[in-house]
mmCIF file of C-alpha atoms in Angstrom:
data_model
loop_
_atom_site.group_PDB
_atom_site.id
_atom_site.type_symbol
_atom_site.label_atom_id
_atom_site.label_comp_id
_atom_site.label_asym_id
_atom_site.label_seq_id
_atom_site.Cartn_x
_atom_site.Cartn_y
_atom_site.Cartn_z
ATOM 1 C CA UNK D 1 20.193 19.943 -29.885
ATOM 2 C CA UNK D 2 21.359 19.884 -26.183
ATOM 3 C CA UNK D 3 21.785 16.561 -24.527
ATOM 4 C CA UNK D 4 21.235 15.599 -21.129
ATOM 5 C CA UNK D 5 24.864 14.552 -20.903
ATOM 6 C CA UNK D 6 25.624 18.509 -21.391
ATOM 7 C CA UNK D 7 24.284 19.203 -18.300
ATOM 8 C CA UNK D 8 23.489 16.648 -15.674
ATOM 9 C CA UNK D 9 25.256 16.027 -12.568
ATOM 10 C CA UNK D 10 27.828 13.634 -12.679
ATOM 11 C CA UNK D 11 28.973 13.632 -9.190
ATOM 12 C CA UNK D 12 26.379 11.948 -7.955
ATOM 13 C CA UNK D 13 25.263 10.073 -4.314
ATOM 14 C CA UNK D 14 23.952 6.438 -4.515
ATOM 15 C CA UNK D 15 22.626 3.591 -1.873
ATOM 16 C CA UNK D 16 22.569 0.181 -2.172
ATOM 17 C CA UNK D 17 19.910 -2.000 -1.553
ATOM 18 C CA UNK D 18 21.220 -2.938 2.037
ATOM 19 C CA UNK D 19 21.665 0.670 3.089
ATOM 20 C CA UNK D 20 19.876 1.146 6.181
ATOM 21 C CA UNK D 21 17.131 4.451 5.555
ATOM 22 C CA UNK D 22 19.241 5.992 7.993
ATOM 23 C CA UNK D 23 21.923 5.935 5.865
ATOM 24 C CA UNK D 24 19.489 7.029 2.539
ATOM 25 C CA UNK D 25 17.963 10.160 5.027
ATOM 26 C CA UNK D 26 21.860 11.202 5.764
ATOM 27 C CA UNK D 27 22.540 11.253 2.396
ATOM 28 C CA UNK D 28 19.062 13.511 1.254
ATOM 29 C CA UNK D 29 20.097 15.628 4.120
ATOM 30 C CA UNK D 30 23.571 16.356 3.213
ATOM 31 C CA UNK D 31 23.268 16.680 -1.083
ATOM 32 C CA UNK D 32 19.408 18.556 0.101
ATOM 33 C CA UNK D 33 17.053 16.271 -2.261
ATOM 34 C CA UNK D 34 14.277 14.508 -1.339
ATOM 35 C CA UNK D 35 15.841 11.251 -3.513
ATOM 36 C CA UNK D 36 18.633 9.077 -3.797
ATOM 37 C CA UNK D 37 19.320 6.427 -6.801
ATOM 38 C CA UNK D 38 19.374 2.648 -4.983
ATOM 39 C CA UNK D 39 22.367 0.706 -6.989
ATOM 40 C CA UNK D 40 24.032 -2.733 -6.937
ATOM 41 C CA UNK D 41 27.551 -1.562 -8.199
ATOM 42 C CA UNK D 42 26.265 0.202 -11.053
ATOM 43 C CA UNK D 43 23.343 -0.838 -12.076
ATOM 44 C CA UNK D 44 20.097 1.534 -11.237
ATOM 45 C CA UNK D 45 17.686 -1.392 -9.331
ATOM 46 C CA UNK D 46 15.357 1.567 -6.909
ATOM 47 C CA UNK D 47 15.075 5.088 -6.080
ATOM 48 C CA UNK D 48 14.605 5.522 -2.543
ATOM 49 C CA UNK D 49 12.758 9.166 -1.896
ATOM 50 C CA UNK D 50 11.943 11.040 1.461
ATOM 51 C CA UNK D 51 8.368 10.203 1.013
ATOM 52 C CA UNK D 52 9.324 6.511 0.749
ATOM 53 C CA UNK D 53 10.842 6.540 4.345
ATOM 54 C CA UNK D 54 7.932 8.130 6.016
ATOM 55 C CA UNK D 55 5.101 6.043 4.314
ATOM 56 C CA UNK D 56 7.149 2.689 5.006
ATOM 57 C CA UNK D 57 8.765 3.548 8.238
ATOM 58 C CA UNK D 58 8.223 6.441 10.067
ATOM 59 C CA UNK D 59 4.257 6.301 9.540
ATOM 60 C CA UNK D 60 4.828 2.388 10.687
ATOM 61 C CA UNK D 61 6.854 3.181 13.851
ATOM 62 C CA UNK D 62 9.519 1.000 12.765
ATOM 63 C CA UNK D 63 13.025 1.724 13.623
ATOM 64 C CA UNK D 64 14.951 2.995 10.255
ATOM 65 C CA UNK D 65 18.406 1.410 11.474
ATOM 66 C CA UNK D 66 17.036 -1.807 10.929
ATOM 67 C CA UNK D 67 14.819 -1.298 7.565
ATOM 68 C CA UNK D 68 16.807 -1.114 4.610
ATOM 69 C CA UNK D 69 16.263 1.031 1.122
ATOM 70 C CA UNK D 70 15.149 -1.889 -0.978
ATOM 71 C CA UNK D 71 12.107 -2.523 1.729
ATOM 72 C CA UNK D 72 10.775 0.636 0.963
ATOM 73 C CA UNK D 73 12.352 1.774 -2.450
ATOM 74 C CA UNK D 74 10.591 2.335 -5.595
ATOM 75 C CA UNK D 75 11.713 -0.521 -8.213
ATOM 76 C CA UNK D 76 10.095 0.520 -11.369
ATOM 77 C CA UNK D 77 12.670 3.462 -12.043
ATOM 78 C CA UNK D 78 12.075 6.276 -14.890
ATOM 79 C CA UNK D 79 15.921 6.684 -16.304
ATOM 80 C CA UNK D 80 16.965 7.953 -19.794
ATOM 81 C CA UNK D 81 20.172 8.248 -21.380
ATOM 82 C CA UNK D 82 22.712 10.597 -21.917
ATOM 83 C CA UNK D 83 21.895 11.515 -25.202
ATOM 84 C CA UNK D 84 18.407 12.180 -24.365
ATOM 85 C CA UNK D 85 17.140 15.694 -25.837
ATOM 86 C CA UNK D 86 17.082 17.731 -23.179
ATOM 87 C CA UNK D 87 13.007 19.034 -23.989
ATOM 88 C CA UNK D 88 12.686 15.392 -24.196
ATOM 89 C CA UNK D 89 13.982 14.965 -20.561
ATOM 90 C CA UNK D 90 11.504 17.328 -19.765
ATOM 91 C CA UNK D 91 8.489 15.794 -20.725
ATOM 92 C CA UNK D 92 9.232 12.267 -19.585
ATOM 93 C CA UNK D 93 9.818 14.251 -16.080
ATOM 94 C CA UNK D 94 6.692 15.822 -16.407
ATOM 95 C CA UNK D 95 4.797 13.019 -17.076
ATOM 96 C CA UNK D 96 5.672 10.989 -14.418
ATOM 97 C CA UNK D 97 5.434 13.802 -12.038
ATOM 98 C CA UNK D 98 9.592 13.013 -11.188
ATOM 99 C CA UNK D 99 11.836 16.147 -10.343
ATOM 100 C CA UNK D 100 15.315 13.926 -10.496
ATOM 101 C CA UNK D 101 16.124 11.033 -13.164
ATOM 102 C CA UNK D 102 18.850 8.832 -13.386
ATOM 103 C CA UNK D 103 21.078 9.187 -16.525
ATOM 104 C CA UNK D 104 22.163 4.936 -17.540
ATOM 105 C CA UNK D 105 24.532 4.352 -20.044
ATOM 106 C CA UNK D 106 24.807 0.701 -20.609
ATOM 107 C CA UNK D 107 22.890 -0.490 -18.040
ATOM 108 C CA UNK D 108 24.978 2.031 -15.945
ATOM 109 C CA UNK D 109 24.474 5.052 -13.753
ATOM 110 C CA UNK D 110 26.254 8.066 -15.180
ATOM 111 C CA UNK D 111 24.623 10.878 -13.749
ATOM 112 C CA UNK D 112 21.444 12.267 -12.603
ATOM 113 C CA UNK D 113 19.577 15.165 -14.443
ATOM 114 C CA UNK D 114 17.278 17.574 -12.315
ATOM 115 C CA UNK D 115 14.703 19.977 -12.625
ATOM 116 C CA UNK D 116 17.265 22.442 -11.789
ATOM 117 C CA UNK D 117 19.622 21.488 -14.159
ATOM 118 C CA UNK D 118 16.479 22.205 -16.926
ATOM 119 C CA UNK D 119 15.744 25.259 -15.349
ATOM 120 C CA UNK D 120 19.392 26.379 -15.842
ATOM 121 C CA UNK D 121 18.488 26.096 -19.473
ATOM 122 C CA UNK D 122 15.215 27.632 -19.770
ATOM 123 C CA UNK D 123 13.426 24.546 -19.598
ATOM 124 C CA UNK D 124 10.703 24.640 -17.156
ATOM 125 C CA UNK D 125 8.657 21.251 -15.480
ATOM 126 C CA UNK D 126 5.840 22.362 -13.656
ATOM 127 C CA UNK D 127 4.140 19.522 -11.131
ATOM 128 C CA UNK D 128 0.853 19.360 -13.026
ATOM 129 C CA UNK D 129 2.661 17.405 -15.875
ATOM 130 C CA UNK D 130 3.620 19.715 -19.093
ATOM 131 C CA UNK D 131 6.853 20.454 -19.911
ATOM 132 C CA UNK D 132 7.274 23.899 -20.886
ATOM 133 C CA UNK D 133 9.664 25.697 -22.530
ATOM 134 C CA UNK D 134 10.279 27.975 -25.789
ATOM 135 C CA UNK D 135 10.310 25.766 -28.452
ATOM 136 C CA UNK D 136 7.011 23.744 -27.170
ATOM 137 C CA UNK D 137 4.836 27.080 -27.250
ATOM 138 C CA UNK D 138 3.381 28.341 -30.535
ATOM 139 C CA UNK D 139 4.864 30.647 -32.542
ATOM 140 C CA UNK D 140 2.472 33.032 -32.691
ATOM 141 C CA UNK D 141 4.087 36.155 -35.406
#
């Protein structure tokens, strides 16, 4: 069994809750993701995603110096833990339609685990909401 922990990313790019969406876009620009964990120390409280910006500032005309990430973050956060399966991974991603989730430990961010990181391992999410992958499809011999 292969554990999240085995192959997230560790080295990983947080706001905080006072970050500015400037600040959130810089940092989707320069890691190129669409979403960025929102943290107070270490603690996982948002996820602030590109979409959030535009549908809470940009489509508003408001000026995203002065709005910060936990205006327009998400607060109910999908996270699992590092010894998550990774298939399991999978199908939690799937069924929330999510293509990054935070890895807690504790109560604390450790990592994040992406769809890329799955698809390293032959472990596919597709957008519709089924994980697939080898050991989920019949055996059919």
């Amino acid at each position: 069994m292969k554990t999240v922990s085995q192959i997230m990313t560790t080295n990983i790019q947080v706001c905080t809750p006072h970050d500015s969406l400037t600040t959130a876009a810089k940092i989707m620009r320069d890691i190129d993701c669409g979403s960025v964990p929102v943290c107070e120390g270490k603690q996982v409280v948002g996820i602030i995603t590109d979409r959030d910006i535009v549908l809470n500032c940009v489509a508003d005309g408001k000026d995203s110096n002065k709005v910060h990430c936990h205006d327009a973050m998400t607060t109910e956060v999908i996270t699992c833990d590092s010894n998550t399966d990774i298939h399991e991974c999978a199908r939690i991603m799937a069924q929330h339609q999510i293509r990054r989730i935070p890895v807690v430990e504790n109560g604390e961010i450790v990592g994040i685990c992406a769809i890329g990181d799955l698809a390293k391992e032959n472990i596919y999410v597709n957008e519709a909401g089924e994980a697939l992958s080898e050991i989920s499809e019949p055996d059919h011999h």
